PDB file of C-alpha atoms and ligand atoms in Angstrom:
ATOM      1  CA  MET I 740     150.161 371.273 164.443  1.00 98.00           C
ATOM      2  CA  LYS I 741     152.805 373.009 162.588  1.00 98.00           C
ATOM      3  CA  PHE I 742     156.310 370.138 161.148  1.00 98.00           C
ATOM      4  CA  PHE I 743     159.203 371.399 161.111  1.00 98.00           C
ATOM      5  CA  ILE I 744     162.387 369.449 159.742  1.00 98.00           C
ATOM      6  CA  ASP I 745     165.298 369.249 162.358  1.00 98.00           C
ATOM      7  CA  THR I 746     168.220 368.707 160.385  1.00 98.00           C
ATOM      8  CA  ALA I 747     170.711 371.180 158.295  1.00 98.00           C
ATOM      9  CA  ASN I 748     170.932 368.508 155.462  1.00 98.00           C
ATOM     10  CA  LEU I 749     169.704 371.473 151.952  1.00 98.00           C
ATOM     11  CA  GLU I 750     168.470 368.154 150.189  1.00 98.00           C
ATOM     12  CA  GLN I 751     166.121 366.513 152.920  1.00 98.00           C
ATOM     13  CA  ILE I 752     164.975 370.592 153.702  1.00 98.00           C
ATOM     14  CA  GLU I 753     164.492 370.425 150.362  1.00 98.00           C
ATOM     15  CA  GLU I 754     162.182 367.502 149.548  1.00 97.00           C
ATOM     16  CA  ALA I 755     160.731 368.034 153.047  1.00 97.00           C
ATOM     17  CA  HIS I 756     159.420 371.505 151.246  1.00 98.00           C
ATOM     18  CA  ASP I 757     158.287 369.910 148.109  1.00 97.00           C
ATOM     19  CA  LEU I 758     156.042 368.193 150.119  1.00 97.00           C
ATOM     20  CA  GLY I 759     153.896 370.887 150.877  1.00 97.00           C
ATOM     21  CA  VAL I 760     153.916 370.374 154.766  1.00 97.00           C
ATOM     22  CA  LEU I 761     156.710 372.111 156.271  1.00 98.00           C
ATOM     23  CA  ASP I 762     156.672 374.968 158.184  1.00 98.00           C
ATOM     24  CA  GLY I 763     160.070 375.643 159.710  1.00 98.00           C
ATOM     25  CA  VAL I 764     163.166 374.003 160.444  1.00 98.00           C
ATOM     26  CA  THR I 765     165.110 373.440 163.014  1.00 98.00           C
ATOM     27  CA  THR I 766     168.811 373.485 163.473  1.00 98.00           C
ATOM     28  CA  ASN I 767     171.945 373.188 166.125  1.00 97.00           C
ATOM     29  CA  PRO I 768     175.516 373.003 165.929  1.00 97.00           C
ATOM     30  CA  SER I 769     175.281 369.385 166.240  1.00 97.00           C
ATOM     31  CA  LEU I 770     173.654 369.367 163.122  1.00 98.00           C
ATOM     32  CA  MET I 771     175.454 372.067 161.286  1.00 98.00           C
ATOM     33  CA  ALA I 772     178.921 369.779 162.408  1.00 97.00           C
ATOM     34  CA  LYS I 773     177.209 366.983 161.124  1.00 98.00           C
ATOM     35  CA  GLU I 774     176.476 368.070 157.036  1.00 98.00           C
ATOM     36  CA  GLY I 775     180.922 369.007 157.533  1.00 98.00           C
ATOM     37  CA  ILE I 776     179.324 372.854 157.797  1.00 97.00           C
ATOM     38  CA  SER I 777     182.399 374.980 160.066  1.00 95.00           C
ATOM     39  CA  GLY I 778     184.161 378.488 160.338  1.00 96.00           C
ATOM     40  CA  GLU I 779     181.881 381.509 161.152  1.00 95.00           C
ATOM     41  CA  GLN I 780     180.866 382.754 157.281  1.00 97.00           C
ATOM     42  CA  LYS I 781     180.100 379.229 155.951  1.00 97.00           C
ATOM     43  CA  ILE I 782     177.449 378.958 159.367  1.00 98.00           C
ATOM     44  CA  LEU I 783     175.467 382.012 158.577  1.00 98.00           C
ATOM     45  CA  ASP I 784     175.996 381.706 154.740  1.00 98.00           C
ATOM     46  CA  HIS I 785     174.081 377.846 155.382  1.00 98.00           C
ATOM     47  CA  TYR I 786     171.499 379.677 157.939  1.00 98.00           C
ATOM     48  CA  VAL I 787     170.566 382.206 154.889  1.00 98.00           C
ATOM     49  CA  LYS I 788     170.545 379.056 151.777  1.00 98.00           C
ATOM     50  CA  ILE I 789     168.049 377.553 154.736  1.00 98.00           C
ATOM     51  CA  CYS I 790     166.015 380.411 154.289  1.00 98.00           C
ATOM     52  CA  GLU I 791     166.004 381.316 150.757  1.00 98.00           C
ATOM     53  CA  ILE I 792     164.660 377.569 150.600  1.00 98.00           C
ATOM     54  CA  VAL I 793     162.092 377.471 153.465  1.00 98.00           C
ATOM     55  CA  LYS I 794     160.851 381.308 154.210  1.00 98.00           C
ATOM     56  CA  ALA I 795     159.642 379.985 157.094  1.00 98.00           C
ATOM     57  CA  PRO I 796     160.730 380.138 160.444  1.00 98.00           C
ATOM     58  CA  VAL I 797     164.546 378.798 160.751  1.00 98.00           C
ATOM     59  CA  SER I 798     165.991 378.445 164.205  1.00 98.00           C
ATOM     60  CA  ALA I 799     169.971 379.296 164.717  1.00 98.00           C
ATOM     61  CA  GLU I 800     171.189 378.127 167.569  1.00 98.00           C
ATOM     62  CA  VAL I 801     174.275 380.369 169.219  1.00 98.00           C
ATOM     63  CA  ILE I 802     176.926 379.172 170.472  1.00 98.00           C
ATOM     64  CA  SER I 803     177.508 382.013 173.325  1.00 98.00           C
ATOM     65  CA  THR I 804     176.693 380.919 177.000  1.00 98.00           C
ATOM     66  CA  ASP I 805     176.943 384.998 178.341  1.00 98.00           C
ATOM     67  CA  PHE I 806     174.706 387.820 178.599  1.00 98.00           C
ATOM     68  CA  GLU I 807     176.212 389.791 176.236  1.00 98.00           C
ATOM     69  CA  SER I 808     177.646 387.378 173.617  1.00 98.00           C
ATOM     70  CA  ILE I 809     173.797 385.760 173.029  1.00 98.00           C
ATOM     71  CA  VAL I 810     172.335 389.051 172.491  1.00 98.00           C
ATOM     72  CA  LYS I 811     175.705 390.023 170.430  1.00 98.00           C
ATOM     73  CA  GLU I 812     175.557 386.972 168.633  1.00 98.00           C
ATOM     74  CA  GLY I 813     171.437 386.756 168.496  1.00 98.00           C
ATOM     75  CA  GLU I 814     171.056 390.193 167.245  1.00 98.00           C
ATOM     76  CA  ARG I 815     173.780 389.104 164.490  1.00 98.00           C
ATOM     77  CA  LEU I 816     171.737 385.792 163.356  1.00 98.00           C
ATOM     78  CA  ALA I 817     168.482 387.820 163.385  1.00 98.00           C
ATOM     79  CA  ALA I 818     169.850 390.312 160.891  1.00 98.00           C
ATOM     80  CA  LEU I 819     171.188 387.272 158.565  1.00 98.00           C
ATOM     81  CA  ASN I 820     166.930 387.052 157.218  1.00 98.00           C
ATOM     82  CA  GLU I 821     163.568 387.868 158.264  1.00 98.00           C
ATOM     83  CA  HIS I 822     163.015 384.363 158.790  1.00 98.00           C
ATOM     84  CA  ILE I 823     165.344 383.616 161.540  1.00 98.00           C
ATOM     85  CA  VAL I 824     164.768 382.127 165.137  1.00 98.00           C
ATOM     86  CA  VAL I 825     167.344 382.867 167.747  1.00 98.00           C
ATOM     87  CA  LYS I 826     167.850 379.793 169.280  1.00 98.00           C
ATOM     88  CA  VAL I 827     168.912 380.460 173.765  1.00 98.00           C
ATOM     89  CA  PRO I 828     170.245 377.581 175.933  1.00 98.00           C
ATOM     90  CA  MET I 829     167.653 377.289 179.066  1.00 98.00           C
ATOM     91  CA  ILE I 830     170.166 378.758 181.199  1.00 98.00           C
ATOM     92  CA  LYS I 831     170.202 381.789 183.758  1.00 98.00           C
ATOM     93  CA  GLU I 832     171.708 384.067 180.729  1.00 98.00           C
ATOM     94  CA  GLY I 833     169.480 382.354 178.349  1.00 98.00           C
ATOM     95  CA  VAL I 834     167.120 383.960 180.201  1.00 98.00           C
ATOM     96  CA  LYS I 835     167.768 387.257 180.189  1.00 98.00           C
ATOM     97  CA  ALA I 836     168.910 387.468 176.606  1.00 98.00           C
ATOM     98  CA  LEU I 837     165.090 385.823 175.951  1.00 98.00           C
ATOM     99  CA  LYS I 838     163.437 388.706 177.753  1.00 98.00           C
ATOM    100  CA  TYR I 839     166.043 391.363 176.160  1.00 98.00           C
ATOM    101  CA  PHE I 840     165.428 389.344 172.482  1.00 98.00           C
ATOM    102  CA  SER I 841     161.368 389.362 173.305  1.00 98.00           C
ATOM    103  CA  ASP I 842     161.414 393.274 173.971  1.00 98.00           C
ATOM    104  CA  GLN I 843     163.359 393.907 171.007  1.00 98.00           C
ATOM    105  CA  GLY I 844     160.520 392.130 168.857  1.00 98.00           C
ATOM    106  CA  ILE I 845     163.371 389.225 168.284  1.00 98.00           C
ATOM    107  CA  LYS I 846     162.074 385.884 167.367  1.00 98.00           C
ATOM    108  CA  THR I 847     163.633 383.435 170.070  1.00 98.00           C
ATOM    109  CA  ASN I 848     163.620 379.475 170.345  1.00 98.00           C
ATOM    110  CA  CYS I 849     164.480 378.968 174.162  1.00 98.00           C
ATOM    111  CA  THR I 850     166.169 374.805 173.708  1.00 98.00           C
ATOM    112  CA  LEU I 851     167.226 372.516 175.987  1.00 98.00           C
ATOM    113  CA  VAL I 852     164.096 371.848 178.276  1.00 98.00           C
ATOM    114  CA  PHE I 853     163.809 368.702 179.998  1.00 98.00           C
ATOM    115  CA  SER I 854     160.990 370.202 182.784  1.00 98.00           C
ATOM    116  CA  PRO I 855     157.853 372.264 182.847  1.00 98.00           C
ATOM    117  CA  GLY I 856     159.671 375.094 185.594  1.00 98.00           C
ATOM    118  CA  GLN I 857     161.739 375.383 182.463  1.00 98.00           C
ATOM    119  CA  ALA I 858     159.400 375.812 180.094  1.00 98.00           C
ATOM    120  CA  LEU I 859     157.317 378.180 182.688  1.00 98.00           C
ATOM    121  CA  LEU I 860     160.624 380.371 182.890  1.00 98.00           C
ATOM    122  CA  ALA I 861     160.814 380.738 178.837  1.00 98.00           C
ATOM    123  CA  ALA I 862     157.472 381.779 178.283  1.00 98.00           C
ATOM    124  CA  LYS I 863     157.515 384.624 181.240  1.00 98.00           C
ATOM    125  CA  ALA I 864     160.644 385.517 179.212  1.00 98.00           C
ATOM    126  CA  GLY I 865     158.977 385.645 176.511  1.00 98.00           C
ATOM    127  CA  ALA I 866     159.976 383.070 174.236  1.00 98.00           C
ATOM    128  CA  THR I 867     158.520 382.097 170.806  1.00 98.00           C
ATOM    129  CA  TYR I 868     159.101 378.665 170.857  1.00 99.00           C
ATOM    130  CA  VAL I 869     160.243 376.564 173.922  1.00 98.00           C
ATOM    131  CA  SER I 870     161.469 372.792 173.053  1.00 98.00           C
ATOM    132  CA  PRO I 871     160.960 370.347 174.864  1.00 98.00           C
ATOM    133  CA  PHE I 872     163.433 367.443 174.035  1.00 98.00           C
ATOM    134  CA  ILE I 873     161.108 364.335 174.941  1.00 98.00           C
ATOM    135  CA  GLY I 874     163.170 361.683 172.950  1.00 98.00           C
ATOM    136  CA  ARG I 875     166.448 362.196 175.199  1.00 98.00           C
ATOM    137  CA  LEU I 876     163.945 362.455 178.090  1.00 98.00           C
ATOM    138  CA  ASP I 877     162.776 358.680 176.583  1.00 97.00           C
ATOM    139  CA  ASP I 878     166.724 357.658 176.000  1.00 97.00           C
ATOM    140  CA  ILE I 879     167.136 358.337 179.794  1.00 98.00           C
ATOM    141  CA  SER I 880     163.454 356.365 181.026  1.00 97.00           C
ATOM    142  CA  SER I 881     161.398 359.305 181.939  1.00 97.00           C
ATOM    143  CA  ASP I 882     158.585 360.693 180.017  1.00 97.00           C
ATOM    144  CA  GLY I 883     159.208 362.963 177.204  1.00 98.00           C
ATOM    145  CA  MET I 884     155.518 362.707 176.356  1.00 98.00           C
ATOM    146  CA  ASP I 885     154.161 364.040 180.066  1.00 98.00           C
ATOM    147  CA  LEU I 886     156.177 366.868 179.462  1.00 98.00           C
ATOM    148  CA  ILE I 887     154.691 368.174 176.259  1.00 98.00           C
ATOM    149  CA  HIS I 888     151.081 367.527 178.230  1.00 98.00           C
ATOM    150  CA  LYS I 889     152.300 369.460 181.375  1.00 98.00           C
ATOM    151  CA  ILE I 890     153.609 372.302 179.559  1.00 98.00           C
ATOM    152  CA  ARG I 891     150.268 372.116 177.886  1.00 98.00           C
ATOM    153  CA  LEU I 892     148.112 372.509 180.794  1.00 98.00           C
ATOM    154  CA  ILE I 893     150.348 375.185 182.568  1.00 98.00           C
ATOM    155  CA  TYR I 894     150.468 377.378 179.490  1.00 98.00           C
ATOM    156  CA  ASP I 895     146.275 377.338 178.758  1.00 98.00           C
ATOM    157  CA  ASN I 896     145.859 377.697 182.616  1.00 98.00           C
ATOM    158  CA  TYR I 897     147.679 381.174 181.832  1.00 98.00           C
ATOM    159  CA  GLY I 898     147.501 381.648 178.266  1.00 98.00           C
ATOM    160  CA  PHE I 899     151.046 381.760 177.581  1.00 98.00           C
ATOM    161  CA  GLN I 900     151.308 382.953 174.100  1.00 98.00           C
ATOM    162  CA  THR I 901     154.858 380.718 173.703  1.00 98.00           C
ATOM    163  CA  GLU I 902     154.562 377.972 171.541  1.00 98.00           C
ATOM    164  CA  ILE I 903     155.193 374.338 172.362  1.00 98.00           C
ATOM    165  CA  LEU I 904     157.879 373.427 170.230  1.00 98.00           C
ATOM    166  CA  ALA I 905     158.132 369.164 170.564  1.00 98.00           C
ATOM    167  CA  ALA I 906     161.635 368.524 169.631  1.00 98.00           C
ATOM    168  CA  SER I 907     163.754 365.779 169.704  1.00 98.00           C
ATOM    169  CA  VAL I 908     161.090 363.604 167.734  1.00 98.00           C
ATOM    170  CA  ARG I 909     162.804 360.577 166.294  1.00 96.00           C
ATOM    171  CA  HIS I 910     159.482 358.974 164.799  1.00 96.00           C
ATOM    172  CA  THR I 911     156.639 358.856 163.212  1.00 97.00           C
ATOM    173  CA  MET I 912     154.523 357.761 166.534  1.00 97.00           C
ATOM    174  CA  HIS I 913     155.654 360.829 168.660  1.00 97.00           C
ATOM    175  CA  ILE I 914     154.743 362.904 165.752  1.00 98.00           C
ATOM    176  CA  MET I 915     150.878 361.320 166.700  1.00 98.00           C
ATOM    177  CA  ASP I 916     151.430 362.085 170.777  1.00 98.00           C
ATOM    178  CA  CYS I 917     152.261 365.641 170.189  1.00 98.00           C
ATOM    179  CA  ALA I 918     149.153 366.235 168.173  1.00 98.00           C
ATOM    180  CA  MET I 919     147.230 364.416 170.808  1.00 98.00           C
ATOM    181  CA  ALA I 920     148.819 366.110 173.527  1.00 98.00           C
ATOM    182  CA  GLY I 921     148.131 369.751 171.598  1.00 98.00           C
ATOM    183  CA  ALA I 922     151.821 370.699 170.815  1.00 98.00           C
ATOM    184  CA  ASP I 923     151.863 373.462 168.801  1.00 98.00           C
ATOM    185  CA  VAL I 924     154.555 372.143 166.485  1.00 98.00           C
ATOM    186  CA  MET I 925     157.101 369.351 166.060  1.00 98.00           C
ATOM    187  CA  THR I 926     160.487 368.925 165.046  1.00 98.00           C
ATOM    188  CA  GLY I 927     161.627 365.663 163.689  1.00 98.00           C
ATOM    189  CA  PRO I 928     164.071 364.367 160.709  1.00 98.00           C
ATOM    190  CA  LEU I 929     162.235 363.474 156.941  1.00 97.00           C
ATOM    191  CA  SER I 930     161.755 360.165 157.701  1.00 97.00           C
ATOM    192  CA  SER I 931     159.794 361.044 160.928  1.00 97.00           C
ATOM    193  CA  ILE I 932     157.126 362.887 158.504  1.00 97.00           C
ATOM    194  CA  THR I 933     157.362 360.917 155.375  1.00 96.00           C
ATOM    195  CA  GLY I 934     156.512 357.522 158.076  1.00 96.00           C
ATOM    196  CA  LEU I 935     153.399 358.998 158.348  1.00 97.00           C
ATOM    197  CA  LEU I 936     152.526 358.433 154.902  1.00 96.00           C
ATOM    198  CA  LYS I 937     152.594 354.735 155.455  1.00 95.00           C
ATOM    199  CA  HIS I 938     150.198 352.305 155.800  1.00 96.00           C
ATOM    200  CA  PRO I 939     150.104 348.540 153.895  1.00 97.00           C
ATOM    201  CA  LEU I 940     146.314 348.745 153.218  1.00 98.00           C
ATOM    202  CA  THR I 941     146.675 352.283 151.214  1.00 98.00           C
ATOM    203  CA  ASP I 942     149.601 350.164 149.673  1.00 97.00           C
ATOM    204  CA  SER I 943     147.494 347.092 148.514  1.00 98.00           C
ATOM    205  CA  GLY I 944     143.943 349.175 148.528  1.00 98.00           C
ATOM    206  CA  LEU I 945     146.109 351.055 145.831  1.00 98.00           C
ATOM    207  CA  GLU I 946     147.287 348.315 143.588  1.00 98.00           C
ATOM    208  CA  LYS I 947     144.379 346.514 143.377  1.00 98.00           C
ATOM    209  CA  PHE I 948     142.550 349.817 142.185  1.00 98.00           C
ATOM    210  CA  LEU I 949     145.250 349.970 139.505  1.00 98.00           C
ATOM    211  CA  ALA I 950     144.952 346.632 139.098  1.00 98.00           C
ATOM    212  CA  ASP I 951     141.447 347.068 138.553  1.00 98.00           C
ATOM    213  CA  TYR I 952     141.974 349.776 136.164  1.00 98.00           C
ATOM    214  CA  LYS I 953     144.460 348.021 133.678  1.00 97.00           C
ATOM    215  CA  LYS I 954     141.746 345.139 133.476  1.00 97.00           C
ATOM    216  CA  SER I 955     138.748 347.243 132.437  1.00 97.00           C
ATOM    217  CA  ASN I 956     140.781 349.634 129.940  1.00 97.00           C
ATOM    218  CA  ASP I 957     143.502 347.195 128.343  1.00 90.00           C
TER     219      ASP I 957
HETATM  220  C1  E4P W 159     165.891 370.849 168.790  1.00 62.60           C
HETATM  221  O1  E4P W 159     165.854 371.761 167.559  1.00 62.60           O
HETATM  222  C2  E4P W 159     167.067 369.944 168.341  1.00 62.60           C
HETATM  223  O2  E4P W 159     167.476 370.508 167.597  1.00 62.60           O
HETATM  224  C3  E4P W 159     166.229 368.475 168.463  1.00 62.60           C
HETATM  225  O3  E4P W 159     165.013 368.173 168.060  1.00 62.60           O
HETATM  226  C4  E4P W 159     167.205 367.350 169.052  1.00 62.60           C
HETATM  227  O4  E4P W 159     167.483 366.160 168.666  1.00 62.60           O
HETATM  228  P1  E4P W 159     167.920 364.549 169.088  1.00 62.60           P
HETATM  229  O5  E4P W 159     167.666 364.455 170.502  1.00 62.60           O
HETATM  230  O6  E4P W 159     167.719 363.976 168.198  1.00 62.60           O
HETATM  231  O7  E4P W 159     169.502 365.368 168.969  1.00 62.60           O
END
């Protein structure tokens, strides 16, 4: 299972990268705004900085919503760095653009996916990744994990190569549930990744080992 971090914060990306388990980064316009990154050139430069840190897939989202503009914007993003994955919304024009990018060999991430039917369309259009938003479904009392299970079943039935990128992961248990459901990738905040480290028995066990070592070596 691949671990992506869902942020545009360079310090957090570096911290996750230094841990040695980071396989990529996802961003979106809200995450860029949160970091105060605005203006076309600054946004493009920021994507390049992220790519240079991780040297792994970095999803950069288009803000266009018609086919011609999505293609133009996506091609510009893809030309920035070999690691850029063009993030395209699950709308009619987006599906057409996914197919176009797929034919051109440009990697894509189909975002804002909330149903198995949308995920099926994304795979048929040749998306590299599909991003079902599990946290946002949970937020409205829908079952986010159920969507991951259904997409896994559909993709396995037909051997679709599109990778299931479980998005809108909010906490450590989402990661574990995604791993058990067979998601190919998960993207979440740094806290959801570092949360995997924690167990009180690890802490108390280590404390005892170190104390015993000190006692017999002092
Ligand atoms: C996906 O790529 C999105 O950036 C992200 O996972 C959305 O997460 P949120 O629902 O926590 O905003």
